[in-house]
Amino acid sequence: MDIKQLIKHPQKQRLWAIGAMAGACLLVIIIVVSLFKCSSGATGNGKSLPVSEALDSLEQRLPKGTGFVAKFPDERRHCLFYLNGGHLYKFDGKTKMLDEVTFSSLTDDAAIYYNDEDLNAGIREAVLSPDKEYLMLTATTTPTDADGKTRQGLYRMNTSNLTIEALAQGNVSREGDLFFVAVIDKVTGRQRALLGFDKSGKQLSREQQQAAIKTYKPAVAKTESTEGEGGETSTEASSTESGSSTATEGGKPAPAAEAPAAAPSAAPAPAPAPAPAPAPAAPASE
């Protein structure tokens, strides 16, 4: 029985149809499994290919003005962070979700100030730590005042769980691989301390900080020292004024003390009292 006769035979037709369907199903299963392996498989360096491709694709389409990008295509984080317009965003390479990173755990004193109408508001700078576990963030904590000045804060954010730690608040500057924060007294407006941190968020020792200040001469240190010198000058001036005032007040009694001393010198003025001595001249005229 040749193939044509087999095809024409009803029973053989059913078997032929079943076999064709089984082959088609097997082919579909093979395709699905292959696609699944491609989507979930990882390369030797632990990077998921679809995640990496998704992150690369987003990076190429980032909005204008994006100033910082950090990609983590590993299985643990599988995300991309970018900074735009004072806001920090996170794109998840697996879920393909884009969300803004906010920090509700910060206290009122350390809270980041956001205002899209204030050009100085929000997160101003982000730097990846050397071990790629943290983002060092410099952000504004107060609105811009009439002089165009604001207060900033230095923060450290964990890239895995997005927890954030406020390191210091004041005037922040970055010099090389170091951050300097001039801590400002809220009442007097003067600098209370100058703190130094490395790119991992670890505070510098006193010796390290002194050496770093000599090397980098941070802007906040210059500004604050200049203000400090002005403050010292004004303090010296007030001290001088105080001293002058004291001297003046002390000088007032001095003339009074000298007045009695001058009185004796004036006492000879009555000396002419003996002038009546010429009175005997009257008998001479007689």
PDB file of C-alpha atoms in Angstrom:
ATOM      1  CA  MET A   1       0.000   0.000   0.000  1.00  0.00           C
ATOM      2  CA  ASP A   2       1.507   3.211  -1.163  1.00  0.00           C
ATOM      3  CA  ILE A   3       1.238   6.657   0.555  1.00  0.00           C
ATOM      4  CA  LYS A   4      -1.729   7.789  -1.548  1.00  0.00           C
ATOM      5  CA  GLN A   5      -3.730   4.729  -0.517  1.00  0.00           C
ATOM      6  CA  LEU A   6      -2.776   5.315   3.138  1.00  0.00           C
ATOM      7  CA  ILE A   7      -3.988   8.866   2.925  1.00  0.00           C
ATOM      8  CA  LYS A   8      -7.279   7.790   1.355  1.00  0.00           C
ATOM      9  CA  HIS A   9      -7.896   5.147   4.019  1.00  0.00           C
ATOM     10  CA  PRO A  10     -10.126   6.668   6.795  1.00  0.00           C
ATOM     11  CA  GLN A  11      -8.338   5.012   9.701  1.00  0.00           C
ATOM     12  CA  LYS A  12      -4.976   5.852   8.296  1.00  0.00           C
ATOM     13  CA  GLN A  13      -6.120   9.463   7.814  1.00  0.00           C
ATOM     14  CA  ARG A  14      -6.914   9.740  11.498  1.00  0.00           C
ATOM     15  CA  LEU A  15      -3.550   8.332  12.461  1.00  0.00           C
ATOM     16  CA  TRP A  16      -1.861  10.678  10.007  1.00  0.00           C
ATOM     17  CA  ALA A  17      -3.707  13.642  11.466  1.00  0.00           C
ATOM     18  CA  ILE A  18      -2.835  12.640  15.016  1.00  0.00           C
ATOM     19  CA  GLY A  19       0.816  12.271  14.112  1.00  0.00           C
ATOM     20  CA  ALA A  20       0.868  15.653  12.398  1.00  0.00           C
ATOM     21  CA  MET A  21      -0.760  17.292  15.400  1.00  0.00           C
ATOM     22  CA  ALA A  22       1.704  15.620  17.766  1.00  0.00           C
ATOM     23  CA  GLY A  23       4.619  16.811  15.638  1.00  0.00           C
ATOM     24  CA  ALA A  24       3.242  20.345  15.587  1.00  0.00           C
ATOM     25  CA  CYS A  25       2.746  20.315  19.352  1.00  0.00           C
ATOM     26  CA  LEU A  26       6.257  19.038  19.875  1.00  0.00           C
ATOM     27  CA  LEU A  27       7.610  21.804  17.664  1.00  0.00           C
ATOM     28  CA  VAL A  28       5.658  24.426  19.616  1.00  0.00           C
ATOM     29  CA  ILE A  29       6.945  23.028  22.899  1.00  0.00           C
ATOM     30  CA  ILE A  30      10.514  23.150  21.655  1.00  0.00           C
ATOM     31  CA  ILE A  31      10.097  26.780  20.561  1.00  0.00           C
ATOM     32  CA  VAL A  32       8.503  27.805  23.878  1.00  0.00           C
ATOM     33  CA  VAL A  33      11.224  26.119  25.922  1.00  0.00           C
ATOM     34  CA  SER A  34      13.906  27.770  23.834  1.00  0.00           C
ATOM     35  CA  LEU A  35      12.327  31.180  24.311  1.00  0.00           C
ATOM     36  CA  PHE A  36      11.994  30.600  28.050  1.00  0.00           C
ATOM     37  CA  LYS A  37      15.624  29.626  28.353  1.00  0.00           C
ATOM     38  CA  CYS A  38      16.654  32.731  26.457  1.00  0.00           C
ATOM     39  CA  SER A  39      14.544  34.962  28.670  1.00  0.00           C
ATOM     40  CA  SER A  40      15.649  33.438  31.956  1.00  0.00           C
ATOM     41  CA  GLY A  41      19.125  32.237  31.101  1.00  0.00           C
ATOM     42  CA  ALA A  42      22.205  34.134  32.279  1.00  0.00           C
ATOM     43  CA  THR A  43      25.618  34.512  30.798  1.00  0.00           C
ATOM     44  CA  GLY A  44      28.787  33.444  32.561  1.00  0.00           C
ATOM     45  CA  ASN A  45      29.182  36.831  34.262  1.00  0.00           C
ATOM     46  CA  GLY A  46      25.745  36.675  35.853  1.00  0.00           C
ATOM     47  CA  LYS A  47      24.102  39.223  33.532  1.00  0.00           C
ATOM     48  CA  SER A  48      20.670  38.424  32.221  1.00  0.00           C
ATOM     49  CA  LEU A  49      20.724  39.174  28.516  1.00  0.00           C
ATOM     50  CA  PRO A  50      17.171  40.546  28.228  1.00  0.00           C
ATOM     51  CA  VAL A  51      17.687  42.711  31.334  1.00  0.00           C
ATOM     52  CA  SER A  52      20.937  44.053  29.992  1.00  0.00           C
ATOM     53  CA  GLU A  53      19.343  44.761  26.630  1.00  0.00           C
ATOM     54  CA  ALA A  54      16.404  46.495  28.290  1.00  0.00           C
ATOM     55  CA  LEU A  55      18.720  48.715  30.313  1.00  0.00           C
ATOM     56  CA  ASP A  56      20.798  49.549  27.243  1.00  0.00           C
ATOM     57  CA  SER A  57      17.658  50.353  25.297  1.00  0.00           C
ATOM     58  CA  LEU A  58      16.386  52.720  27.990  1.00  0.00           C
ATOM     59  CA  GLU A  59      19.783  54.389  28.292  1.00  0.00           C
ATOM     60  CA  GLN A  60      19.636  55.264  24.614  1.00  0.00           C
ATOM     61  CA  ARG A  61      16.214  56.848  25.078  1.00  0.00           C
ATOM     62  CA  LEU A  62      16.825  58.826  28.273  1.00  0.00           C
ATOM     63  CA  PRO A  63      15.258  62.308  28.343  1.00  0.00           C
ATOM     64  CA  LYS A  64      17.329  65.370  27.582  1.00  0.00           C
ATOM     65  CA  GLY A  65      19.129  66.814  30.591  1.00  0.00           C
ATOM     66  CA  THR A  66      19.926  63.480  32.219  1.00  0.00           C
ATOM     67  CA  GLY A  67      23.200  63.968  34.056  1.00  0.00           C
ATOM     68  CA  PHE A  68      23.831  60.665  35.818  1.00  0.00           C
ATOM     69  CA  VAL A  69      23.315  57.038  34.869  1.00  0.00           C
ATOM     70  CA  ALA A  70      24.200  53.887  36.819  1.00  0.00           C
ATOM     71  CA  LYS A  71      23.355  50.448  35.430  1.00  0.00           C
ATOM     72  CA  PHE A  72      23.165  47.238  37.441  1.00  0.00           C
ATOM     73  CA  PRO A  73      22.276  44.339  35.091  1.00  0.00           C
ATOM     74  CA  ASP A  74      23.101  41.730  37.742  1.00  0.00           C
ATOM     75  CA  GLU A  75      20.489  39.323  39.102  1.00  0.00           C
ATOM     76  CA  ARG A  76      20.393  41.055  42.494  1.00  0.00           C
ATOM     77  CA  ARG A  77      19.464  44.550  41.320  1.00  0.00           C
ATOM     78  CA  HIS A  78      18.651  44.319  37.576  1.00  0.00           C
ATOM     79  CA  CYS A  79      17.962  48.053  37.319  1.00  0.00           C
ATOM     80  CA  LEU A  80      19.141  51.422  36.059  1.00  0.00           C
ATOM     81  CA  PHE A  81      19.220  54.698  37.999  1.00  0.00           C
ATOM     82  CA  TYR A  82      19.286  58.094  36.359  1.00  0.00           C
ATOM     83  CA  LEU A  83      19.048  61.688  37.560  1.00  0.00           C
ATOM     84  CA  ASN A  84      16.984  64.267  35.724  1.00  0.00           C
ATOM     85  CA  GLY A  85      15.538  67.612  36.799  1.00  0.00           C
ATOM     86  CA  GLY A  86      16.499  67.077  40.427  1.00  0.00           C
ATOM     87  CA  HIS A  87      14.658  63.738  40.608  1.00  0.00           C
ATOM     88  CA  LEU A  88      16.153  60.247  40.867  1.00  0.00           C
ATOM     89  CA  TYR A  89      14.480  57.496  38.823  1.00  0.00           C
ATOM     90  CA  LYS A  90      14.800  53.715  38.823  1.00  0.00           C
ATOM     91  CA  PHE A  91      14.013  51.451  35.866  1.00  0.00           C
ATOM     92  CA  ASP A  92      13.564  47.750  36.640  1.00  0.00           C
ATOM     93  CA  GLY A  93      14.952  45.623  33.827  1.00  0.00           C
ATOM     94  CA  LYS A  94      12.730  42.663  34.699  1.00  0.00           C
ATOM     95  CA  THR A  95       9.369  44.272  35.318  1.00  0.00           C
ATOM     96  CA  LYS A  96      10.104  47.105  32.848  1.00  0.00           C
ATOM     97  CA  MET A  97       8.672  49.553  35.391  1.00  0.00           C
ATOM     98  CA  LEU A  98       9.976  53.105  35.763  1.00  0.00           C
ATOM     99  CA  ASP A  99       9.507  54.777  39.166  1.00  0.00           C
ATOM    100  CA  GLU A 100      10.823  57.834  40.963  1.00  0.00           C
ATOM    101  CA  VAL A 101      12.912  57.081  44.038  1.00  0.00           C
ATOM    102  CA  THR A 102      11.604  58.982  47.060  1.00  0.00           C
ATOM    103  CA  PHE A 103      12.807  58.949  50.657  1.00  0.00           C
ATOM    104  CA  SER A 104       9.946  59.198  53.123  1.00  0.00           C
ATOM    105  CA  SER A 105      12.109  57.854  55.968  1.00  0.00           C
ATOM    106  CA  LEU A 106      14.125  61.082  56.250  1.00  0.00           C
ATOM    107  CA  THR A 107      13.400  63.387  59.175  1.00  0.00           C
ATOM    108  CA  ASP A 108      12.052  66.902  58.619  1.00  0.00           C
ATOM    109  CA  ASP A 109      15.484  68.433  59.213  1.00  0.00           C
ATOM    110  CA  ALA A 110      17.121  66.165  56.651  1.00  0.00           C
ATOM    111  CA  ALA A 111      14.262  65.922  54.150  1.00  0.00           C
ATOM    112  CA  ILE A 112      15.074  66.719  50.531  1.00  0.00           C
ATOM    113  CA  TYR A 113      13.336  69.830  49.225  1.00  0.00           C
ATOM    114  CA  TYR A 114      11.575  69.326  45.885  1.00  0.00           C
ATOM    115  CA  ASN A 115      10.125  72.131  43.786  1.00  0.00           C
ATOM    116  CA  ASP A 116      10.158  71.992  39.990  1.00  0.00           C
ATOM    117  CA  GLU A 117       9.909  75.783  39.850  1.00  0.00           C
ATOM    118  CA  ASP A 118      13.067  76.175  41.957  1.00  0.00           C
ATOM    119  CA  LEU A 119      16.117  75.462  39.809  1.00  0.00           C
ATOM    120  CA  ASN A 120      18.200  74.640  42.889  1.00  0.00           C
ATOM    121  CA  ALA A 121      15.731  72.175  44.414  1.00  0.00           C
ATOM    122  CA  GLY A 122      15.926  68.388  44.507  1.00  0.00           C
ATOM    123  CA  ILE A 123      18.917  66.101  44.089  1.00  0.00           C
ATOM    124  CA  ARG A 124      21.757  68.037  42.510  1.00  0.00           C
ATOM    125  CA  GLU A 125      24.424  65.352  42.156  1.00  0.00           C
ATOM    126  CA  ALA A 126      24.800  61.576  42.353  1.00  0.00           C
ATOM    127  CA  VAL A 127      28.083  59.698  42.549  1.00  0.00           C
ATOM    128  CA  LEU A 128      28.567  55.918  42.551  1.00  0.00           C
ATOM    129  CA  SER A 129      30.713  54.567  45.373  1.00  0.00           C
ATOM    130  CA  PRO A 130      33.900  52.655  44.467  1.00  0.00           C
ATOM    131  CA  ASP A 131      32.335  49.327  45.484  1.00  0.00           C
ATOM    132  CA  LYS A 132      29.208  50.156  43.410  1.00  0.00           C
ATOM    133  CA  GLU A 133      26.958  49.451  46.373  1.00  0.00           C
ATOM    134  CA  TYR A 134      25.942  53.025  47.191  1.00  0.00           C
ATOM    135  CA  LEU A 135      24.960  56.282  45.558  1.00  0.00           C
ATOM    136  CA  MET A 136      26.313  59.411  47.213  1.00  0.00           C
ATOM    137  CA  LEU A 137      23.662  62.099  46.800  1.00  0.00           C
ATOM    138  CA  THR A 138      23.958  65.857  47.232  1.00  0.00           C
ATOM    139  CA  ALA A 139      20.506  67.396  47.585  1.00  0.00           C
ATOM    140  CA  THR A 140      18.863  70.672  48.546  1.00  0.00           C
ATOM    141  CA  THR A 141      17.125  70.863  51.920  1.00  0.00           C
ATOM    142  CA  THR A 142      15.814  74.457  51.898  1.00  0.00           C
ATOM    143  CA  PRO A 143      14.190  76.761  49.329  1.00  0.00           C
ATOM    144  CA  THR A 144      16.372  79.274  47.533  1.00  0.00           C
ATOM    145  CA  ASP A 145      16.498  82.485  49.559  1.00  0.00           C
ATOM    146  CA  ALA A 146      16.540  86.097  48.355  1.00  0.00           C
ATOM    147  CA  ASP A 147      20.319  85.913  47.934  1.00  0.00           C
ATOM    148  CA  GLY A 148      20.061  82.821  45.743  1.00  0.00           C
ATOM    149  CA  LYS A 149      21.505  80.566  48.448  1.00  0.00           C
ATOM    150  CA  THR A 150      20.279  77.212  49.747  1.00  0.00           C
ATOM    151  CA  ARG A 151      21.303  74.602  52.272  1.00  0.00           C
ATOM    152  CA  GLN A 152      22.248  71.119  51.114  1.00  0.00           C
ATOM    153  CA  GLY A 153      22.558  67.673  52.557  1.00  0.00           C
ATOM    154  CA  LEU A 154      24.907  64.777  51.848  1.00  0.00           C
ATOM    155  CA  TYR A 155      23.280  61.334  51.709  1.00  0.00           C
ATOM    156  CA  ARG A 156      24.214  57.718  51.060  1.00  0.00           C
ATOM    157  CA  MET A 157      21.676  55.444  49.338  1.00  0.00           C
ATOM    158  CA  ASN A 158      21.899  51.669  49.186  1.00  0.00           C
ATOM    159  CA  THR A 159      21.394  50.558  45.566  1.00  0.00           C
ATOM    160  CA  SER A 160      19.886  47.214  46.589  1.00  0.00           C
ATOM    161  CA  ASN A 161      17.144  48.135  49.068  1.00  0.00           C
ATOM    162  CA  LEU A 162      17.016  51.926  48.431  1.00  0.00           C
ATOM    163  CA  THR A 163      17.512  52.773  52.103  1.00  0.00           C
ATOM    164  CA  ILE A 164      19.061  56.193  52.641  1.00  0.00           C
ATOM    165  CA  GLU A 165      21.299  57.650  55.328  1.00  0.00           C
ATOM    166  CA  ALA A 166      21.646  61.393  55.965  1.00  0.00           C
ATOM    167  CA  LEU A 167      25.344  62.054  56.611  1.00  0.00           C
ATOM    168  CA  ALA A 168      25.379  65.836  57.204  1.00  0.00           C
ATOM    169  CA  GLN A 169      23.550  69.054  56.315  1.00  0.00           C
ATOM    170  CA  GLY A 170      24.974  72.478  55.496  1.00  0.00           C
ATOM    171  CA  ASN A 171      27.000  73.657  52.490  1.00  0.00           C
ATOM    172  CA  VAL A 172      28.302  70.739  50.430  1.00  0.00           C
ATOM    173  CA  SER A 173      31.153  70.680  47.934  1.00  0.00           C
ATOM    174  CA  ARG A 174      32.895  67.810  46.162  1.00  0.00           C
ATOM    175  CA  GLU A 175      36.626  67.975  45.673  1.00  0.00           C
ATOM    176  CA  GLY A 176      38.099  65.060  43.757  1.00  0.00           C
ATOM    177  CA  ASP A 177      37.016  61.860  45.485  1.00  0.00           C
ATOM    178  CA  LEU A 178      36.000  63.637  48.688  1.00  0.00           C
ATOM    179  CA  PHE A 179      32.984  65.524  49.969  1.00  0.00           C
ATOM    180  CA  PHE A 180      33.131  68.428  52.410  1.00  0.00           C
ATOM    181  CA  VAL A 181      30.163  69.680  54.412  1.00  0.00           C
ATOM    182  CA  ALA A 182      30.243  73.011  56.247  1.00  0.00           C
ATOM    183  CA  VAL A 183      27.701  72.489  59.022  1.00  0.00           C
ATOM    184  CA  ILE A 184      25.833  75.754  59.629  1.00  0.00           C
ATOM    185  CA  ASP A 185      24.245  76.843  62.893  1.00  0.00           C
ATOM    186  CA  LYS A 186      20.563  77.515  62.237  1.00  0.00           C
ATOM    187  CA  VAL A 187      20.385  80.320  64.775  1.00  0.00           C
ATOM    188  CA  THR A 188      23.559  82.286  64.098  1.00  0.00           C
ATOM    189  CA  GLY A 189      24.027  81.236  60.479  1.00  0.00           C
ATOM    190  CA  ARG A 190      27.718  80.630  61.110  1.00  0.00           C
ATOM    191  CA  GLN A 191      29.766  77.527  60.469  1.00  0.00           C
ATOM    192  CA  ARG A 192      29.876  75.144  63.403  1.00  0.00           C
ATOM    193  CA  ALA A 193      32.032  72.431  61.865  1.00  0.00           C
ATOM    194  CA  LEU A 194      33.626  71.218  58.647  1.00  0.00           C
ATOM    195  CA  LEU A 195      33.196  67.499  57.944  1.00  0.00           C
ATOM    196  CA  GLY A 196      34.903  65.414  55.277  1.00  0.00           C
ATOM    197  CA  PHE A 197      33.644  62.160  53.700  1.00  0.00           C
ATOM    198  CA  ASP A 198      35.023  59.808  51.081  1.00  0.00           C
ATOM    199  CA  LYS A 199      33.018  58.467  48.115  1.00  0.00           C
ATOM    200  CA  SER A 200      31.835  55.527  50.217  1.00  0.00           C
ATOM    201  CA  GLY A 201      30.282  57.835  52.806  1.00  0.00           C
ATOM    202  CA  LYS A 202      32.898  57.158  55.455  1.00  0.00           C
ATOM    203  CA  GLN A 203      33.834  60.210  57.517  1.00  0.00           C
ATOM    204  CA  LEU A 204      37.460  61.241  57.389  1.00  0.00           C
ATOM    205  CA  SER A 205      39.589  61.225  60.505  1.00  0.00           C
ATOM    206  CA  ARG A 206      40.845  64.552  61.803  1.00  0.00           C
ATOM    207  CA  GLU A 207      44.302  63.950  60.375  1.00  0.00           C
ATOM    208  CA  GLN A 208      42.907  62.866  57.012  1.00  0.00           C
ATOM    209  CA  GLN A 209      40.616  65.863  56.872  1.00  0.00           C
ATOM    210  CA  GLN A 210      43.362  68.357  57.699  1.00  0.00           C
ATOM    211  CA  ALA A 211      45.567  66.853  54.990  1.00  0.00           C
ATOM    212  CA  ALA A 212      42.664  66.899  52.516  1.00  0.00           C
ATOM    213  CA  ILE A 213      41.865  70.543  53.251  1.00  0.00           C
ATOM    214  CA  LYS A 214      45.460  71.508  52.572  1.00  0.00           C
ATOM    215  CA  THR A 215      45.403  69.528  49.327  1.00  0.00           C
ATOM    216  CA  TYR A 216      41.997  70.418  47.900  1.00  0.00           C
ATOM    217  CA  LYS A 217      41.223  73.722  49.663  1.00  0.00           C
ATOM    218  CA  PRO A 218      37.461  73.041  49.469  1.00  0.00           C
ATOM    219  CA  ALA A 219      35.200  75.870  48.398  1.00  0.00           C
ATOM    220  CA  VAL A 220      32.993  75.636  51.472  1.00  0.00           C
ATOM    221  CA  ALA A 221      36.044  75.877  53.707  1.00  0.00           C
ATOM    222  CA  LYS A 222      37.215  78.991  51.857  1.00  0.00           C
ATOM    223  CA  THR A 223      33.800  80.571  51.988  1.00  0.00           C
ATOM    224  CA  GLU A 224      33.223  79.773  55.602  1.00  0.00           C
ATOM    225  CA  SER A 225      36.737  80.735  56.678  1.00  0.00           C
ATOM    226  CA  THR A 226      36.313  84.041  54.899  1.00  0.00           C
ATOM    227  CA  GLU A 227      33.039  84.573  56.692  1.00  0.00           C
ATOM    228  CA  GLY A 228      34.723  83.443  59.856  1.00  0.00           C
ATOM    229  CA  GLU A 229      37.476  85.964  59.344  1.00  0.00           C
ATOM    230  CA  GLY A 230      34.823  88.588  58.773  1.00  0.00           C
ATOM    231  CA  GLY A 231      33.170  87.436  61.930  1.00  0.00           C
ATOM    232  CA  GLU A 232      36.450  87.606  63.785  1.00  0.00           C
ATOM    233  CA  THR A 233      37.073  91.059  62.376  1.00  0.00           C
ATOM    234  CA  SER A 234      33.642  92.192  63.448  1.00  0.00           C
ATOM    235  CA  THR A 235      34.235  90.594  66.812  1.00  0.00           C
ATOM    236  CA  GLU A 236      37.546  92.362  67.109  1.00  0.00           C
ATOM    237  CA  ALA A 237      35.869  95.571  66.022  1.00  0.00           C
ATOM    238  CA  SER A 238      33.152  95.125  68.589  1.00  0.00           C
ATOM    239  CA  SER A 239      35.830  94.350  71.146  1.00  0.00           C
ATOM    240  CA  THR A 240      37.653  97.484  70.097  1.00  0.00           C
ATOM    241  CA  GLU A 241      34.459  99.446  70.287  1.00  0.00           C
ATOM    242  CA  SER A 242      33.789  97.901  73.663  1.00  0.00           C
ATOM    243  CA  GLY A 243      37.323  98.750  74.762  1.00  0.00           C
ATOM    244  CA  SER A 244      37.001 102.248  73.386  1.00  0.00           C
ATOM    245  CA  SER A 245      33.706 102.649  75.141  1.00  0.00           C
ATOM    246  CA  THR A 246      35.236 101.452  78.372  1.00  0.00           C
ATOM    247  CA  ALA A 247      38.189 103.753  77.922  1.00  0.00           C
ATOM    248  CA  THR A 248      35.889 106.641  77.214  1.00  0.00           C
ATOM    249  CA  GLU A 249      33.744 105.886  80.192  1.00  0.00           C
ATOM    250  CA  GLY A 250      36.866 105.492  82.317  1.00  0.00           C
ATOM    251  CA  GLY A 251      38.275 108.692  80.859  1.00  0.00           C
ATOM    252  CA  LYS A 252      35.369 110.803  81.969  1.00  0.00           C
ATOM    253  CA  PRO A 253      36.239 110.590  85.664  1.00  0.00           C
ATOM    254  CA  ALA A 254      39.873 111.319  84.794  1.00  0.00           C
ATOM    255  CA  PRO A 255      39.233 114.948  83.937  1.00  0.00           C
ATOM    256  CA  ALA A 256      37.177 115.200  87.117  1.00  0.00           C
ATOM    257  CA  ALA A 257      40.120 113.819  89.023  1.00  0.00           C
ATOM    258  CA  GLU A 258      42.381 116.249  87.250  1.00  0.00           C
ATOM    259  CA  ALA A 259      40.043 119.125  87.990  1.00  0.00           C
ATOM    260  CA  PRO A 260      40.833 119.098  91.657  1.00  0.00           C
ATOM    261  CA  ALA A 261      44.512 118.831  90.730  1.00  0.00           C
ATOM    262  CA  ALA A 262      44.078 121.821  88.509  1.00  0.00           C
ATOM    263  CA  ALA A 263      42.367 123.669  91.335  1.00  0.00           C
ATOM    264  CA  PRO A 264      45.590 124.155  93.244  1.00  0.00           C
ATOM    265  CA  SER A 265      47.222 125.510  90.116  1.00  0.00           C
ATOM    266  CA  ALA A 266      44.339 127.872  89.862  1.00  0.00           C
ATOM    267  CA  ALA A 267      44.725 128.683  93.557  1.00  0.00           C
ATOM    268  CA  PRO A 268      47.640 131.016  92.895  1.00  0.00           C
ATOM    269  CA  ALA A 269      45.162 133.148  91.041  1.00  0.00           C
ATOM    270  CA  PRO A 270      43.950 134.511  94.353  1.00  0.00           C
ATOM    271  CA  ALA A 271      47.604 135.340  95.105  1.00  0.00           C
ATOM    272  CA  PRO A 272      47.029 138.803  93.804  1.00  0.00           C
ATOM    273  CA  ALA A 273      45.053 139.242  97.004  1.00  0.00           C
ATOM    274  CA  PRO A 274      48.192 140.737  98.553  1.00  0.00           C
ATOM    275  CA  ALA A 275      47.856 143.449  95.935  1.00  0.00           C
ATOM    276  CA  PRO A 276      46.246 145.690  98.541  1.00  0.00           C
ATOM    277  CA  ALA A 277      49.824 146.177  99.724  1.00  0.00           C
ATOM    278  CA  PRO A 278      50.103 149.232  97.513  1.00  0.00           C
ATOM    279  CA  ALA A 279      47.440 150.834  99.647  1.00  0.00           C
ATOM    280  CA  PRO A 280      50.139 152.641 101.678  1.00  0.00           C
ATOM    281  CA  ALA A 281      50.735 154.718  98.617  1.00  0.00           C
ATOM    282  CA  ALA A 282      47.790 156.803  99.676  1.00  0.00           C
ATOM    283  CA  PRO A 283      49.653 158.453 102.558  1.00  0.00           C
ATOM    284  CA  ALA A 284      52.475 159.229 100.145  1.00  0.00           C
ATOM    285  CA  SER A 285      50.094 161.307  98.090  1.00  0.00           C
ATOM    286  CA  GLU A 286      49.178 163.262 101.214  1.00  0.00           C
TER     287      GLU A 286
END
